[in-house]
CSV table of C-alpha atoms in Angstrom, one decimal:
chain,number,residue,atom,x,y,z
A,1,MET,CA,-21.3,-1.8,6.6
A,2,SER,CA,-20.2,1.1,8.7
A,3,SER,CA,-16.9,2.8,8.2
A,4,SER,CA,-15.9,1.9,11.7
A,5,ASN,CA,-16.3,-1.8,11.0
A,6,ARG,CA,-14.4,-1.9,7.8
A,7,ARG,CA,-11.2,0.0,8.7
A,8,ALA,CA,-8.7,-2.1,6.7
A,9,GLY,CA,-5.7,-0.9,8.6
A,10,ASN,CA,-7.1,-2.6,11.7
A,11,THR,CA,-7.7,-6.0,10.1
A,12,SER,CA,-4.2,-7.3,10.5
A,13,PRO,CA,-2.9,-8.2,14.0
A,14,ALA,CA,0.6,-7.8,12.6
A,15,ALA,CA,0.0,-4.2,12.0
A,16,GLU,CA,0.3,-3.3,15.6
A,17,ASP,CA,3.5,-5.3,15.9
A,18,MET,CA,5.2,-3.4,13.1
A,19,ASN,CA,3.7,0.0,13.8
A,20,PRO,CA,2.7,0.5,17.4
A,21,ASN,CA,1.5,4.0,16.6
A,22,PRO,CA,0.0,4.1,13.0
A,23,ALA,CA,0.0,7.9,13.0
A,24,ILE,CA,3.7,7.9,13.2
A,25,VAL,CA,4.0,6.4,9.7
A,26,THR,CA,1.6,8.8,8.2
A,27,ARG,CA,3.1,11.8,9.9
A,28,ALA,CA,6.9,11.9,9.3
A,29,GLU,CA,7.5,14.7,11.7
A,30,ASP,CA,6.5,12.4,14.7
A,31,HIS,CA,9.9,10.6,14.5
A,32,LYS,CA,11.6,13.7,15.8
A,33,ARG,CA,9.7,13.6,19.1
A,34,PRO,CA,11.0,11.9,22.3
A,35,PHE,CA,10.7,8.2,22.1
A,36,HIS,CA,8.7,6.0,24.5
A,37,HIS,CA,9.1,2.3,25.0
A,38,GLY,CA,7.8,0.5,21.9
A,39,SER,CA,7.6,3.6,19.7
A,40,LEU,CA,11.0,3.5,18.2
A,41,PRO,CA,10.3,0.9,15.5
A,42,GLY,CA,7.4,2.9,14.1
A,43,ALA,CA,9.6,6.1,14.3
A,44,LEU,CA,12.3,4.3,12.3
A,45,LEU,CA,9.8,3.3,9.7
A,46,ALA,CA,8.6,6.8,9.4
A,47,ALA,CA,12.2,8.0,9.0
A,48,ALA,CA,12.8,5.3,6.4
A,49,GLU,CA,9.9,6.6,4.4
A,50,VAL,CA,11.2,10.1,4.5
A,51,VAL,CA,14.6,8.8,3.2
A,52,LEU,CA,12.9,6.8,0.5
A,53,LEU,CA,11.0,9.8,-0.8
A,54,ARG,CA,14.0,12.1,-0.6
A,55,ASP,CA,16.9,9.8,-1.7
A,56,GLY,CA,15.3,6.8,-3.4
A,57,LEU,CA,16.0,3.2,-2.7
A,58,LYS,CA,19.8,3.7,-3.3
A,59,GLY,CA,19.9,6.2,-0.5
A,60,LEU,CA,17.9,4.1,2.0
A,61,THR,CA,20.6,2.7,4.3
A,62,LEU,CA,20.5,1.9,8.0
A,63,ARG,CA,22.8,4.9,8.8
A,64,ALA,CA,20.6,7.2,6.7
A,65,ILE,CA,17.5,6.0,8.6
A,66,ALA,CA,19.2,6.5,12.0
A,67,ARG,CA,20.3,10.1,11.0
A,68,GLU,CA,16.8,11.0,9.9
A,69,ALA,CA,15.3,9.6,13.1
A,70,GLY,CA,18.0,11.3,15.2
A,71,VAL,CA,19.0,8.1,17.0
A,72,SER,CA,22.2,5.9,17.3
A,73,HIS,CA,23.3,4.3,14.1
A,74,THR,CA,22.9,0.9,15.7
A,75,ALA,CA,19.2,1.4,16.5
A,76,PRO,CA,17.8,0.3,13.0
A,77,LYS,CA,20.1,-2.8,13.0
A,78,HIS,CA,18.9,-3.6,16.6
A,79,HIS,CA,15.2,-3.5,15.7
A,80,PHE,CA,15.2,-4.7,12.0
A,81,GLY,CA,18.5,-6.4,11.4
A,82,ASP,CA,19.2,-5.2,7.9
A,83,VAL,CA,17.8,-3.0,5.1
A,84,ALA,CA,15.8,-5.8,3.5
A,85,ASN,CA,13.8,-6.2,6.7
A,86,VAL,CA,13.2,-2.4,6.9
A,87,LEU,CA,12.0,-2.4,3.3
A,88,SER,CA,9.7,-5.4,4.0
A,89,GLU,CA,8.1,-3.8,7.0
A,90,LEU,CA,7.8,-0.5,5.1
A,91,ALA,CA,6.1,-2.3,2.3
A,92,ALA,CA,3.7,-3.9,4.8
A,93,VAL,CA,2.8,-0.4,6.0
A,94,GLY,CA,2.2,0.5,2.4
A,95,HIS,CA,-0.2,-2.4,1.9
A,96,LEU,CA,-2.2,-1.5,5.0
A,97,ARG,CA,-2.3,2.1,3.9
A,98,LEU,CA,-3.4,1.1,0.4
A,99,ALA,CA,-6.2,-1.1,1.9
A,100,GLN,CA,-7.3,1.8,4.1
A,101,ARG,CA,-7.4,4.1,1.0
A,102,LEU,CA,-9.5,1.6,-0.9
A,103,ALA,CA,-11.9,1.2,2.1
A,104,ASP,CA,-12.3,4.9,2.3
A,105,SER,CA,-13.0,5.2,-1.4
A,106,ALA,CA,-15.7,2.5,-1.3
A,107,ASP,CA,-17.3,4.4,1.6
A,108,ASP,CA,-20.2,2.0,2.0
A,109,LEU,CA,-21.2,2.1,-1.7
A,110,PRO,CA,-23.3,-0.9,-2.7
A,111,HIS,CA,-21.7,-3.7,-4.8
A,112,GLY,CA,-21.7,-2.7,-8.4
A,113,GLN,CA,-19.8,-0.8,-11.1
A,114,ALA,CA,-19.9,2.5,-9.1
A,115,ARG,CA,-18.2,0.8,-6.2
A,116,ARG,CA,-15.6,-1.0,-8.3
A,117,SER,CA,-14.8,2.3,-10.1
A,118,ALA,CA,-14.4,4.0,-6.7
A,119,ILE,CA,-12.0,1.3,-5.5
A,120,ALA,CA,-10.0,1.7,-8.8
A,121,ARG,CA,-9.8,5.5,-8.2
A,122,GLY,CA,-8.7,4.9,-4.7
A,123,TYR,CA,-5.9,2.6,-5.9
A,124,VAL,CA,-4.7,5.3,-8.4
A,125,MET,CA,-4.8,8.0,-5.8
A,126,PHE,CA,-2.8,5.9,-3.3
A,127,GLY,CA,-0.1,5.7,-6.0
A,128,VAL,CA,-0.2,9.4,-6.6
A,129,GLU,CA,-0.1,10.2,-2.9
A,130,ASN,CA,2.6,7.6,-2.0
A,131,PRO,CA,4.8,7.1,-5.1
A,132,GLY,CA,7.8,5.9,-3.1
A,133,LEU,CA,5.8,3.2,-1.3
A,134,PHE,CA,3.9,2.3,-4.4
A,135,ARG,CA,7.2,1.6,-6.3
A,136,LEU,CA,8.7,-0.2,-3.3
A,137,MET,CA,5.7,-2.5,-3.0
A,138,ASP,CA,6.4,-3.5,-6.6
A,139,ARG,CA,10.0,-4.6,-5.9
A,140,ASN,CA,9.4,-8.2,-4.9
A,141,GLU,CA,13.1,-9.0,-5.4
A,142,MET,CA,13.9,-6.6,-2.5
A,143,LEU,CA,11.2,-7.8,-0.1
A,144,ASP,CA,10.9,-10.8,2.1
A,145,TYR,CA,7.4,-12.3,1.7
A,146,THR,CA,8.1,-14.9,4.4
A,147,ARG,CA,7.8,-12.1,7.0
A,148,PRO,CA,4.3,-12.6,8.6
A,149,SER,CA,3.6,-8.8,8.7
A,150,LEU,CA,4.2,-8.4,5.0
A,151,LEU,CA,2.4,-11.6,4.0
A,152,ALA,CA,-0.7,-10.6,6.1
A,153,ALA,CA,-0.7,-6.9,4.9
A,154,SER,CA,-0.4,-7.9,1.3
A,155,ARG,CA,-3.4,-10.2,1.6
A,156,VAL,CA,-5.4,-7.4,3.3
A,157,SER,CA,-4.7,-5.0,0.4
A,158,ALA,CA,-5.6,-7.7,-2.1
A,159,LEU,CA,-8.9,-8.4,-0.4
A,160,ALA,CA,-9.5,-4.6,-0.3
A,161,LEU,CA,-9.0,-4.4,-4.1
A,162,ALA,CA,-11.6,-7.1,-4.4
A,163,GLY,CA,-13.9,-5.0,-2.3
A,164,VAL,CA,-13.6,-7.1,0.9
A,165,PHE,CA,-13.1,-4.9,3.9
A,166,GLU,CA,-14.2,-7.1,6.8
A,167,THR,CA,-11.2,-9.4,6.5
A,168,PRO,CA,-11.7,-13.0,7.4
A,169,ASP,CA,-9.2,-14.8,9.7
A,170,ALA,CA,-7.5,-16.3,6.7
A,171,ALA,CA,-6.3,-12.8,5.7
A,172,THR,CA,-4.6,-12.2,9.0
A,173,SER,CA,-3.3,-15.7,9.5
A,174,PRO,CA,-2.4,-16.8,6.0
A,175,ASP,CA,-1.3,-20.3,5.1
A,176,GLU,CA,2.5,-20.7,5.4
A,177,GLY,CA,4.2,-19.3,2.3
A,178,LYS,CA,0.9,-18.3,0.6
A,179,ALA,CA,-0.2,-14.7,-0.1
A,180,PHE,CA,-3.7,-15.6,-1.0
A,181,ALA,CA,-6.4,-18.0,0.1
A,182,PRO,CA,-7.5,-20.6,-2.5
A,183,LEU,CA,-9.1,-18.8,-5.5
A,184,SER,CA,-11.5,-20.2,-8.2
A,185,ALA,CA,-10.5,-19.7,-11.8
A,186,SER,CA,-13.0,-16.9,-12.2
A,187,GLN,CA,-11.8,-15.1,-9.1
A,188,ALA,CA,-8.2,-15.4,-10.2
A,189,VAL,CA,-9.0,-14.0,-13.7
A,190,ALA,CA,-11.1,-11.1,-12.2
A,191,MET,CA,-8.4,-10.2,-9.7
A,192,THR,CA,-5.6,-10.3,-12.3
A,193,ALA,CA,-7.6,-8.3,-14.8
A,194,ALA,CA,-8.6,-5.6,-12.3
A,195,TRP,CA,-5.2,-5.4,-10.7
A,196,GLY,CA,-3.4,-5.2,-14.0
A,197,TYR,CA,-5.6,-2.4,-15.2
A,198,VAL,CA,-5.5,-0.1,-12.2
A,199,HIS,CA,-1.8,-0.9,-11.5
A,200,GLY,CA,-0.9,-0.1,-15.1
A,201,LEU,CA,-2.8,3.2,-15.0
A,202,THR,CA,-1.2,4.2,-11.7
A,203,SER,CA,2.3,3.4,-13.0
A,204,LEU,CA,1.7,5.4,-16.2
A,205,LEU,CA,0.4,8.3,-14.2
A,206,ILE,CA,3.2,8.5,-11.6
A,207,ASP,CA,5.9,7.9,-14.2
A,208,ASN,CA,4.5,10.8,-16.3
A,209,ARG,CA,4.0,8.6,-19.3
A,210,LEU,CA,0.6,10.1,-20.1
A,211,ASP,CA,1.6,13.7,-20.6
A,212,ALA,CA,2.1,13.3,-24.4
A,213,ILE,CA,-1.4,12.0,-24.8
A,214,VAL,CA,-2.8,14.9,-22.7
A,215,GLY,CA,-0.8,17.3,-24.8
A,216,ALA,CA,-2.3,15.9,-28.0
A,217,THR,CA,-5.9,16.7,-27.0
A,218,ALA,CA,-7.7,19.7,-25.6
A,219,SER,CA,-10.2,17.4,-23.8
A,220,PHE,CA,-8.2,16.9,-20.5
A,221,THR,CA,-6.5,19.4,-18.3
A,222,ASP,CA,-3.9,16.9,-16.9
A,223,ALA,CA,-3.0,13.2,-16.8
A,224,LEU,CA,-5.1,12.6,-13.7
A,225,SER,CA,-8.3,13.8,-15.4
A,226,LEU,CA,-7.4,11.5,-18.3
A,227,VAL,CA,-7.1,8.5,-16.0
A,228,GLU,CA,-10.4,9.4,-14.3
A,229,ALA,CA,-12.1,9.4,-17.6
A,230,ALA,CA,-10.5,6.1,-18.5
A,231,ILE,CA,-11.8,4.5,-15.3
A,232,GLY,CA,-15.2,6.0,-15.8
A,233,GLN,CA,-15.5,4.4,-19.3
A,234,THR,CA,-14.2,1.0,-18.4
A,235,ARG,CA,-16.2,-1.9,-16.8
A,236,ILE,CA,-14.0,-3.2,-14.0
A,237,ALA,CA,-14.7,-6.7,-12.7
A,238,LEU,CA,-13.4,-6.8,-9.1
A,239,ASP,CA,-15.8,-9.1,-7.4
A,240,SER,CA,-16.1,-12.9,-8.1
A,241,PRO,CA,-17.5,-13.0,-11.6
A,242,THR,CA,-18.1,-16.3,-13.5
A,243,ILE,CA,-16.5,-17.3,-16.7
A,244,ASP,CA,-18.8,-17.7,-19.6
């Protein structure tokens, strides 16, 4: 599968609706440029991410977003309604960005342990590179999963974690109220085990919970190298195993 055919960020039609210019989310400085028709929602999301990283969730208000974007304080409310909707759209951007990171990490590797380990490393690195988004995506009580953009994007990232980058129609048009297509018992177990493992490692890493372990051994230079070693020594089941 060529990299051009598996770009996870392009698998969800909702992506263009919530982010007309994907570069504007990954390049925060773009929101300071003159706006064109249709570009303001993406610029506001970029500004929201800047505020999230700088001030945390408590500081993420509609007025703070407007100030960061340099627009009227009414603009965020006009486009998103309230902060909950902003957070949900920003989380959707995070899921698409995560899926893209996993796709890049797999980089056409054949199915097998090396590919699964590469996907796991990609998940960890996404958290390291995007700690604010990573934590936001974990706050279900603050997000509206009835929003089509977030529902579709979360399914795209879930499929990417399972090693699926050419997303089927079910991923972009999910059943009403459902984040996943029907799963067999073995698929559910594999997805839960893999997700729990890499998510736990990522959380420990970005919350600096592994520093004491690193300090107790001369074998690792930092916490990231410890996590790399842990992934390298663990068999990760990401793709549709069977239950014995």
